[in-house]
Short mmCIF file of C-alpha atoms and ligand atoms in Angstrom, two decimals:
data_model
loop_
_atom_site.label_atom_id
_atom_site.label_comp_id
_atom_site.label_asym_id
_atom_site.label_seq_id
_atom_site.Cartn_x
_atom_site.Cartn_y
_atom_site.Cartn_z
CA MET A 1 -0.04 -0.07 -0.11
CA LEU A 2 1.46 3.35 -0.91
CA ILE A 3 1.37 5.42 2.25
CA VAL A 4 2.14 9.47 2.25
CA GLY A 5 2.93 11.32 5.67
CA GLY A 6 1.98 8.21 7.81
CA LEU A 7 -1.51 7.78 6.03
CA ARG A 8 -2.69 4.94 4.05
CA VAL A 9 -3.86 6.43 0.59
CA ASP A 10 -6.94 3.90 0.25
CA ARG A 11 -8.39 5.52 2.96
CA LEU A 12 -7.48 8.75 2.04
CA ALA A 13 -9.44 8.02 -1.28
CA ALA A 14 -12.39 6.67 0.46
CA THR A 15 -12.60 9.70 2.67
CA TYR A 16 -12.18 12.33 0.22
CA ASP A 17 -12.70 10.72 -3.11
CA THR A 18 -11.01 10.86 -6.49
CA PRO A 19 -8.99 12.31 -8.42
CA LEU A 20 -7.52 13.77 -5.28
CA TYR A 21 -3.72 15.86 -4.79
CA VAL A 22 -2.19 14.43 -1.57
CA THR A 23 0.93 16.53 -0.42
CA ASP A 24 3.18 15.81 2.23
CA ALA A 25 4.16 18.95 4.20
CA ASP A 26 7.43 17.09 5.65
CA ILE A 27 8.71 16.62 1.84
CA ILE A 28 8.41 20.23 1.57
CA THR A 29 10.26 21.21 4.43
CA ALA A 30 13.01 19.00 3.80
CA GLN A 31 13.49 20.23 0.14
CA TYR A 32 13.60 23.56 1.78
CA GLN A 33 16.37 22.59 4.65
CA ALA A 34 17.93 20.52 1.85
CA MET A 35 18.22 23.86 -0.34
CA GLN A 36 19.46 26.05 2.71
CA GLN A 37 22.26 23.61 3.52
CA ALA A 38 23.20 23.32 -0.33
CA PHE A 39 24.06 27.44 -0.47
CA ALA A 40 25.13 27.66 3.26
CA ARG A 41 28.37 28.48 2.43
CA HIS A 42 27.43 32.14 1.47
CA PRO A 43 26.36 34.02 4.51
CA GLN A 44 23.45 35.87 3.14
CA VAL A 45 20.91 33.48 1.44
CA THR A 46 17.46 34.00 0.56
CA ILE A 47 14.96 31.28 -0.73
CA ALA A 48 12.06 32.79 -2.38
CA TYR A 49 9.62 30.18 -3.21
CA ALA A 50 8.02 30.38 -6.69
CA VAL A 51 4.56 30.09 -6.07
CA LYS A 52 3.26 29.59 -9.46
CA ALA A 53 4.62 26.10 -9.14
CA ASN A 54 1.88 25.64 -6.45
CA THR A 55 -0.50 28.62 -5.31
CA ALA A 56 -2.08 26.34 -2.01
CA LEU A 57 -2.61 28.78 0.77
CA ALA A 58 -1.38 25.85 2.93
CA ILE A 59 1.65 25.55 1.50
CA LEU A 60 2.76 29.29 1.02
CA ALA A 61 1.99 29.35 4.64
CA LEU A 62 4.21 26.37 5.73
CA LEU A 63 7.06 28.10 3.23
CA GLN A 64 6.18 31.12 5.19
CA ARG A 65 6.70 29.69 8.51
CA ALA A 66 10.09 28.05 7.27
CA GLY A 67 11.66 31.17 6.36
CA ALA A 68 11.43 31.34 2.87
CA ALA A 69 10.31 34.69 0.31
CA THR A 70 8.16 34.28 -2.42
CA ASP A 71 8.89 34.85 -6.23
CA VAL A 72 5.52 36.51 -7.77
CA VAL A 73 4.85 37.07 -11.51
CA SER A 74 0.89 38.57 -10.94
CA VAL A 75 -1.04 40.68 -8.63
CA GLY A 76 -3.36 37.46 -7.74
CA GLU A 77 0.47 35.38 -6.65
CA ALA A 78 0.99 38.64 -4.61
CA GLN A 79 -2.20 38.84 -2.95
CA ILE A 80 -2.04 35.27 -2.10
CA ALA A 81 1.49 35.39 -0.67
CA ARG A 82 0.44 38.82 1.50
CA ARG A 83 -2.83 36.57 2.91
CA ALA A 84 -0.36 33.62 3.73
CA GLY A 85 1.86 35.91 5.98
CA PHE A 86 4.53 37.46 3.78
CA SER A 87 5.28 40.93 4.29
CA PRO A 88 5.56 42.71 1.20
CA GLN A 89 9.62 43.01 1.32
CA ARG A 90 9.29 39.17 1.13
CA ILE A 91 7.74 39.44 -2.18
CA PHE A 92 9.78 39.61 -5.60
CA PHE A 93 8.14 40.33 -8.82
CA THR A 94 9.51 39.33 -12.12
CA GLY A 95 6.56 39.82 -14.37
CA THR A 96 6.29 40.03 -17.76
CA SER A 97 4.37 42.60 -19.73
CA PRO A 98 2.32 43.59 -16.95
CA ARG A 99 -0.51 46.30 -17.14
CA THR A 100 0.23 49.81 -15.90
CA ASP A 101 -2.46 49.38 -13.17
CA GLU A 102 -0.87 46.14 -12.09
CA LEU A 103 2.28 47.78 -11.43
CA GLN A 104 0.85 50.64 -9.30
CA TRP A 105 -0.72 48.15 -7.04
CA LEU A 106 2.56 46.37 -6.84
CA ALA A 107 3.92 49.37 -5.96
CA ARG A 108 1.72 51.12 -3.39
CA GLU A 109 1.53 47.32 -1.54
CA GLY A 110 5.51 47.87 -1.45
CA VAL A 111 6.35 44.77 -3.12
CA ALA A 112 10.23 44.18 -4.46
CA ILE A 113 9.88 44.62 -8.10
CA ASN A 114 12.08 43.59 -10.93
CA LEU A 115 11.82 45.39 -13.93
CA ASP A 116 11.34 43.43 -17.15
CA SER A 117 11.65 46.04 -19.95
CA LEU A 118 11.91 49.73 -20.43
CA SER A 119 8.05 50.11 -21.12
CA MET A 120 7.53 49.12 -17.77
CA ALA A 121 10.17 51.24 -16.39
CA GLU A 122 8.69 54.10 -18.20
CA ARG A 123 5.29 53.45 -16.79
CA LEU A 124 6.05 52.64 -13.53
CA LEU A 125 8.26 54.80 -12.16
CA PRO A 126 6.69 58.24 -12.67
CA PHE A 127 4.36 56.92 -10.32
CA VAL A 128 7.10 55.78 -7.17
CA THR A 129 9.41 58.21 -5.03
CA GLY A 130 13.03 57.32 -4.15
CA GLY A 131 12.40 53.49 -4.49
CA THR A 132 14.69 50.60 -5.12
CA PHE A 133 14.23 48.67 -7.99
CA GLY A 134 15.84 45.16 -9.50
CA VAL A 135 16.21 44.40 -12.84
CA ARG A 136 15.66 41.24 -14.85
CA ILE A 137 18.27 40.28 -16.87
CA ASN A 138 18.45 38.28 -20.52
CA PRO A 139 21.80 36.24 -19.59
CA GLY A 140 21.76 34.59 -23.59
CA VAL A 141 21.50 31.36 -21.79
CA GLY A 142 18.81 29.13 -21.23
CA ALA A 143 18.36 25.48 -20.39
CA GLY A 144 15.15 23.36 -19.22
CA HIS A 145 13.18 20.36 -19.80
CA HIS A 146 11.27 21.46 -22.77
CA GLU A 147 11.47 24.21 -25.37
CA HIS A 148 8.42 26.03 -23.77
CA VAL A 149 10.46 26.53 -20.60
CA VAL A 150 13.70 27.84 -21.53
CA THR A 151 13.43 31.21 -20.50
CA GLY A 152 16.73 32.83 -20.43
CA ALA A 153 17.93 32.45 -23.96
CA GLU A 154 19.12 35.62 -25.97
CA GLU A 155 15.54 34.94 -28.69
CA THR A 156 12.85 34.97 -25.80
CA LYS A 157 10.70 37.53 -24.51
CA PHE A 158 11.91 37.63 -20.94
CA GLY A 159 14.38 40.38 -19.41
CA LEU A 160 16.37 43.35 -20.65
CA HIS A 161 19.23 42.40 -23.14
CA MET A 162 22.44 44.03 -22.03
CA GLU A 163 22.43 46.39 -24.64
CA THR A 164 19.08 48.07 -23.09
CA LEU A 165 20.98 48.18 -19.37
CA PRO A 166 22.34 51.57 -19.52
CA ALA A 167 19.30 53.30 -20.85
CA LEU A 168 16.93 51.43 -17.80
CA CYS A 169 20.12 52.94 -15.68
CA ASP A 170 19.54 56.40 -16.72
CA LEU A 171 15.69 56.43 -16.70
CA LEU A 172 16.01 55.20 -13.04
CA HIS A 173 18.74 57.85 -11.87
CA ARG A 174 16.19 61.15 -14.00
CA HIS A 175 13.43 59.40 -11.64
CA GLY A 176 15.61 59.76 -8.43
CA HIS A 177 15.29 55.69 -8.14
CA GLN A 178 18.26 53.02 -7.60
CA LEU A 179 19.19 49.79 -9.08
CA THR A 180 19.82 47.59 -6.04
CA ARG A 181 19.21 44.13 -7.61
CA LEU A 182 20.18 41.90 -10.52
CA GLN A 183 18.06 38.89 -11.59
CA ALA A 184 17.79 36.62 -13.92
CA HIS A 185 15.72 32.92 -14.74
CA ILE A 186 17.20 30.63 -17.16
CA GLY A 187 14.66 27.67 -16.98
CA SER A 188 12.99 25.01 -15.19
CA GLY A 189 13.94 21.57 -14.80
CA ILE A 190 17.51 22.05 -15.20
CA THR A 191 19.42 19.26 -13.65
CA ASP A 192 22.90 20.26 -14.77
CA PRO A 193 25.21 22.84 -12.70
CA ASP A 194 26.80 24.42 -15.70
CA PRO A 195 24.10 26.83 -16.80
CA PHE A 196 23.85 28.26 -13.41
CA LEU A 197 27.62 28.98 -13.91
CA ILE A 198 27.46 30.28 -17.23
CA LEU A 199 24.68 32.52 -15.37
CA ILE A 200 26.66 33.79 -12.85
CA ASP A 201 29.59 34.60 -15.30
CA ALA A 202 26.48 36.53 -17.84
CA MET A 203 25.39 38.50 -14.93
CA HIS A 204 28.81 39.66 -13.67
CA ARG A 205 29.44 40.66 -17.16
CA ALA A 206 26.30 42.91 -16.83
CA HIS A 207 26.96 44.18 -13.62
CA GLN A 208 30.29 45.43 -14.61
CA CYS A 209 28.93 47.20 -17.60
CA ILE A 210 26.87 49.53 -15.41
CA ALA A 211 28.50 49.32 -12.01
CA HIS A 212 30.06 52.82 -12.02
CA HIS A 213 26.09 54.36 -12.99
CA PRO A 214 25.43 56.66 -10.46
CA ALA A 215 21.79 54.68 -10.24
CA VAL A 216 23.29 51.60 -9.07
CA ALA A 217 24.12 49.82 -6.13
CA ILE A 218 23.48 46.54 -6.65
CA ASP A 219 23.58 44.48 -2.95
CA THR A 220 21.27 41.31 -4.46
CA ILE A 221 22.01 39.01 -7.06
CA ASP A 222 19.01 36.59 -7.93
CA LEU A 223 20.05 33.63 -10.03
CA GLY A 224 16.09 32.58 -10.44
CA GLY A 225 14.89 29.21 -10.02
CA GLY A 226 15.19 25.96 -12.49
CA PHE A 227 16.45 23.30 -10.10
CA GLY A 228 15.21 19.60 -11.45
CA ILE A 229 13.96 16.67 -9.69
CA PRO A 230 14.37 13.19 -10.97
CA TYR A 231 10.91 11.68 -12.66
CA GLN A 232 11.72 8.58 -14.12
CA PRO A 233 12.35 5.96 -12.04
CA GLY A 234 16.51 5.32 -11.51
CA GLU A 235 16.71 8.77 -13.19
CA PRO A 236 19.71 10.33 -10.62
CA PRO A 237 18.72 13.07 -8.68
CA LEU A 238 20.45 16.72 -9.15
CA ASP A 239 23.29 16.89 -6.57
CA LEU A 240 22.25 20.23 -5.18
CA GLN A 241 24.71 19.54 -2.44
CA ALA A 242 27.54 19.90 -4.96
CA LEU A 243 25.74 22.39 -7.38
CA GLY A 244 25.05 25.00 -4.15
CA GLY A 245 28.98 24.60 -3.62
CA THR A 246 29.79 25.37 -6.90
CA VAL A 247 27.69 27.84 -7.51
CA VAL A 248 28.78 29.69 -4.28
CA ALA A 249 32.40 29.49 -5.21
CA ARG A 250 31.52 31.09 -8.55
CA PHE A 251 29.19 33.40 -7.15
CA GLN A 252 32.00 35.06 -4.53
CA GLU A 253 34.67 34.87 -7.29
CA CYS A 254 32.43 37.38 -9.22
CA PHE A 255 30.48 39.00 -6.48
CA GLY A 256 32.01 38.87 -3.54
CA GLY A 257 31.23 37.60 0.05
CA GLU A 258 28.89 40.31 0.95
CA ARG A 259 26.14 40.72 -1.81
CA HIS A 260 23.02 38.66 -0.77
CA LEU A 261 22.13 35.54 -2.81
CA LEU A 262 18.74 34.92 -3.88
CA LEU A 263 17.18 31.82 -5.10
CA GLU A 264 13.68 31.44 -6.77
CA PRO A 265 12.75 27.30 -6.22
CA GLY A 266 9.34 26.39 -7.49
CA ARG A 267 9.83 22.98 -8.79
CA TYR A 268 12.42 21.74 -6.23
CA LEU A 269 10.69 22.55 -3.35
CA VAL A 270 7.13 21.00 -4.11
CA ALA A 271 7.15 18.67 -7.05
CA GLU A 272 8.09 15.55 -5.02
CA SER A 273 5.84 16.28 -1.82
CA THR A 274 2.42 15.30 -3.87
CA VAL A 275 0.56 12.02 -5.65
CA LEU A 276 -1.92 12.36 -7.43
CA LEU A 277 -4.75 9.32 -6.55
CA THR A 278 -7.03 8.46 -9.43
CA ARG A 279 -9.09 5.67 -10.09
CA VAL A 280 -9.58 3.15 -12.52
CA THR A 281 -12.96 3.56 -14.27
CA THR A 282 -12.58 1.61 -17.38
CA LEU A 283 -10.18 -1.36 -18.49
CA LYS A 284 -10.28 -1.25 -22.24
CA PRO A 285 -8.56 -3.37 -24.63
CA THR A 286 -8.08 -2.97 -28.08
CA PRO A 287 -6.48 -4.59 -30.82
CA HIS A 288 -3.11 -2.46 -30.34
CA VAL A 289 -3.12 -1.63 -26.33
CA THR A 290 -5.25 -1.99 -23.25
CA PHE A 291 -6.46 1.63 -22.12
CA ALA A 292 -6.81 2.09 -18.49
CA GLY A 293 -9.56 4.71 -18.35
CA VAL A 294 -9.03 6.89 -15.32
CA ASP A 295 -11.23 9.78 -13.22
CA ALA A 296 -8.32 12.35 -13.58
CA GLY A 297 -7.48 13.87 -17.42
CA PHE A 298 -5.50 16.57 -18.65
CA HIS A 299 -7.54 18.92 -16.87
CA THR A 300 -6.34 17.65 -13.74
CA LEU A 301 -2.84 17.16 -14.64
CA LEU A 302 -1.60 19.19 -17.92
CA ARG A 303 2.19 18.43 -17.87
CA PRO A 304 2.07 15.26 -19.77
CA ILE A 305 0.27 16.30 -22.71
CA LEU A 306 1.95 20.08 -22.62
CA TYR A 307 5.34 19.13 -22.40
CA ASN A 308 5.29 15.58 -22.96
CA ALA A 309 5.97 15.12 -19.62
CA TYR A 310 7.13 12.07 -17.44
CA HIS A 311 5.31 11.00 -14.09
CA HIS A 312 5.88 7.83 -13.18
CA ILE A 313 2.27 5.82 -12.10
CA VAL A 314 1.77 2.85 -9.62
CA ALA A 315 -0.97 0.83 -8.68
CA ALA A 316 -1.11 2.25 -4.70
CA GLU A 317 -2.89 -0.61 -3.25
CA ARG A 318 -0.52 -3.23 -4.83
CA MET A 319 2.99 -1.97 -4.74
CA ASP A 320 4.63 -5.21 -4.30
CA ALA A 321 2.73 -6.69 -7.33
CA PRO A 322 4.71 -7.80 -10.20
CA THR A 323 4.61 -5.46 -12.76
CA ASP A 324 4.01 -7.64 -15.61
CA GLN A 325 1.24 -6.08 -17.66
CA ARG A 326 1.29 -2.84 -20.15
CA TYR A 327 -1.67 -0.35 -19.66
CA THR A 328 -1.87 3.33 -21.65
CA ILE A 329 -3.19 5.32 -18.88
CA CYS A 330 -5.55 7.86 -20.15
CA GLY A 331 -8.29 10.34 -18.66
CA PRO A 332 -12.00 11.05 -19.35
CA ILE A 333 -11.01 14.02 -21.85
CA CYS A 334 -12.50 14.36 -25.39
CA GLU A 335 -9.13 14.82 -26.87
CA THR A 336 -6.46 12.03 -28.24
CA GLY A 337 -3.64 13.58 -26.35
CA ASP A 338 -5.36 13.03 -23.02
CA LEU A 339 -2.97 10.10 -21.73
CA PHE A 340 -0.62 9.97 -18.82
CA GLY A 341 1.40 7.61 -20.31
CA ARG A 342 1.86 5.08 -22.90
CA GLN A 343 2.14 1.26 -22.28
CA ARG A 344 3.29 1.61 -18.58
CA SER A 345 4.66 -1.32 -16.82
CA LEU A 346 2.07 -1.77 -13.96
CA PRO A 347 0.16 -5.14 -12.34
CA THR A 348 -3.05 -6.81 -13.55
CA LEU A 349 -5.51 -3.92 -12.71
CA ARG A 350 -9.27 -4.08 -12.09
CA GLU A 351 -11.61 -1.31 -12.74
CA GLY A 352 -12.16 0.76 -9.15
CA ASP A 353 -8.38 0.29 -8.47
CA LEU A 354 -6.47 3.14 -7.25
CA LEU A 355 -3.55 4.61 -9.51
CA ALA A 356 -1.15 7.48 -7.96
CA ILE A 357 0.43 9.68 -10.40
CA CYS A 358 3.99 10.62 -9.06
CA ASP A 359 5.60 14.13 -8.13
CA THR A 360 2.60 16.13 -8.74
CA GLY A 361 3.49 18.76 -6.30
CA ALA A 362 4.45 21.51 -8.69
CA TYR A 363 2.56 22.85 -12.14
CA GLY A 364 0.15 19.95 -11.36
CA ALA A 365 -2.92 21.74 -9.58
CA ALA A 366 -1.48 24.90 -10.04
CA MET A 367 -2.06 24.43 -14.06
CA SER A 368 -5.57 22.33 -13.85
CA SER A 369 -8.46 23.78 -15.47
CA THR A 370 -12.13 22.79 -15.66
CA TYR A 371 -12.28 22.06 -19.26
CA ASN A 372 -15.24 19.85 -20.46
CA SER A 373 -16.97 21.05 -17.27
CA ARG A 374 -14.73 19.01 -14.98
CA PRO A 375 -14.36 20.27 -11.27
CA ARG A 376 -10.88 20.54 -9.76
CA PRO A 377 -10.42 18.04 -7.49
CA ALA A 378 -9.84 18.35 -3.67
CA GLU A 379 -6.23 18.61 -2.24
CA ILE A 380 -5.01 17.33 1.06
CA LEU A 381 -2.18 18.24 3.07
CA VAL A 382 -0.78 15.22 5.22
CA HIS A 383 0.88 16.55 8.75
CA ALA A 384 2.28 14.64 11.60
CA GLY A 385 0.05 11.65 10.60
CA THR A 386 -3.20 13.96 10.24
CA ALA A 387 -5.00 14.54 6.81
CA HIS A 388 -5.94 18.26 6.29
CA LEU A 389 -8.19 19.54 3.33
CA MET A 390 -6.20 22.41 1.97
CA ARG A 391 -8.42 22.70 -1.21
CA THR A 392 -12.03 21.51 -1.13
CA ARG A 393 -13.27 19.58 -4.77
CA GLU A 394 -14.99 21.72 -6.65
CA THR A 395 -18.61 21.55 -7.55
CA ILE A 396 -20.39 21.85 -11.15
CA ASP A 397 -22.34 25.04 -9.42
CA ASP A 398 -18.40 26.46 -8.57
CA VAL A 399 -17.58 25.84 -12.66
CA VAL A 400 -20.91 27.60 -13.35
CA ARG A 401 -20.76 30.36 -10.97
CA ARG A 402 -19.75 33.15 -13.59
CA ASP A 403 -22.48 32.11 -16.27
CA GLN A 404 -25.28 34.69 -16.65
CA LEU A 405 -28.09 34.76 -19.35
CA PRO A 406 -28.66 37.57 -21.00
CA SER A 407 -32.15 39.13 -20.51
CA PHE A 408 -32.91 38.50 -24.25
CA LEU A 409 -32.25 34.69 -23.70
CA ALA A 410 -33.54 34.72 -19.78
CA SER A 411 -37.22 34.28 -20.27
CA SER A 412 -38.48 30.74 -22.02
CA SER A 413 -41.68 32.15 -24.41
N1 LLP B 1 11.22 32.29 -10.95
C1 LLP B 1 11.13 32.52 -12.31
C2 LLP B 1 10.79 34.16 -12.50
C3 LLP B 1 10.01 31.73 -13.26
O1 LLP B 1 9.40 32.19 -14.41
C4 LLP B 1 10.04 29.99 -12.60
C5 LLP B 1 9.09 29.22 -13.58
C6 LLP B 1 10.62 30.04 -11.26
C7 LLP B 1 11.69 31.01 -10.75
C8 LLP B 1 10.49 28.78 -10.78
O2 LLP B 1 11.19 27.76 -11.49
P1 LLP B 1 11.13 26.11 -11.06
O3 LLP B 1 12.26 26.50 -9.99
O4 LLP B 1 9.71 25.88 -10.81
O5 LLP B 1 11.58 25.38 -12.53
N2 LLP B 1 4.94 24.64 -15.72
C9 LLP B 1 6.47 24.37 -16.48
C10 LLP B 1 7.29 25.17 -15.87
C11 LLP B 1 7.15 26.29 -16.14
C12 LLP B 1 8.20 27.35 -15.19
C13 LLP B 1 7.98 28.93 -15.32
N3 LLP B 1 8.79 29.80 -14.59
C14 LLP B 1 6.46 22.78 -15.72
O6 LLP B 1 5.35 22.24 -15.62
O7 LLP B 1 7.30 22.33 -16.12
#
């Protein structure tokens, strides 16, 4: 039987129904501590959790208590972070193409803002007096598990290119502001330390090119997130302790021991904490494959269809049974791509069996939808042997709440 945080998942499924996201709070805390340890050789490190990976209020509150800051990309994420107890100074906004009213809200709230374009600076700076800002740099180095998530490469929409940095500094100076932070994020799902070292060098060059400008007094370097986890069984994990040591050494060579090092991990902190429990509704042998239809679909977990991402799948009630059968696991969504895995090795399945889709804590619930008018699942946080509901299951009333009938259609005649 699969156990999460000391609890049998069949009991959780019986109590809360499926599909169900089940998160082990201790794993999040342990990942946070592992990251702290990995970078501990630098005296000043802040770990700003990338809220987009999992926006559950309970998870934010857990990380806030552990001592994290947050990285947000929208007013909505900033508001959730505030509700979870983060002070505005511990919220770092690194959004792209924001609206002016959103920028004004963030500035009024006192959130730390990283500028992503000259346009953003021109629209924001006149409204703020004597502020300090960061800038997101386009470092010209990208990496990641899929082309959609490589953000640092030169041709992407993110960050200021080096050529534009002096103009930004002039603008800051003209409005009486200071540039105190350099930020970059190269991509997501990275398991190789080299891109981070290339990033530090690129940030060092950027710093050298503006260091003497009167608007510039850099005290913080933010290397973004992107730290990968092993999704495939047997895949070697990222050696975070080694990576931390190498990164800190290069960081200190380039920026000395005084400057603050900021990191923005999302996936690394939360991905492995969570399984998605789903029940087999339908077994369907066909001439080519046997489909196992389940009650979760790409509305519940988008990563397989969007990135062809691998998530390991186990028969949760028969963890020790021989996995001598092959099934293609599919959801109930009316699209051919609604598959969680092809020809997966599993024990002989029966309808009603419980499957667990592993490592779904990052970009799982956060990217879910109600496509095909299917309500989103409940989410459970397990802590100290007790299950806590952290998000209720959506109902069809929730799904249609915003619908209205225009008056010309309201009467039945
Ligand atoms: N900082 C910034 C500015 C980001 O854009 C991101 C992620 C992060 C930090 C956190 O990256 P992480 O440590 O989680 O790799 N939906 C995709 C991942 C998209 C990541 C977008 N930005 C997936 O499911 O793989």
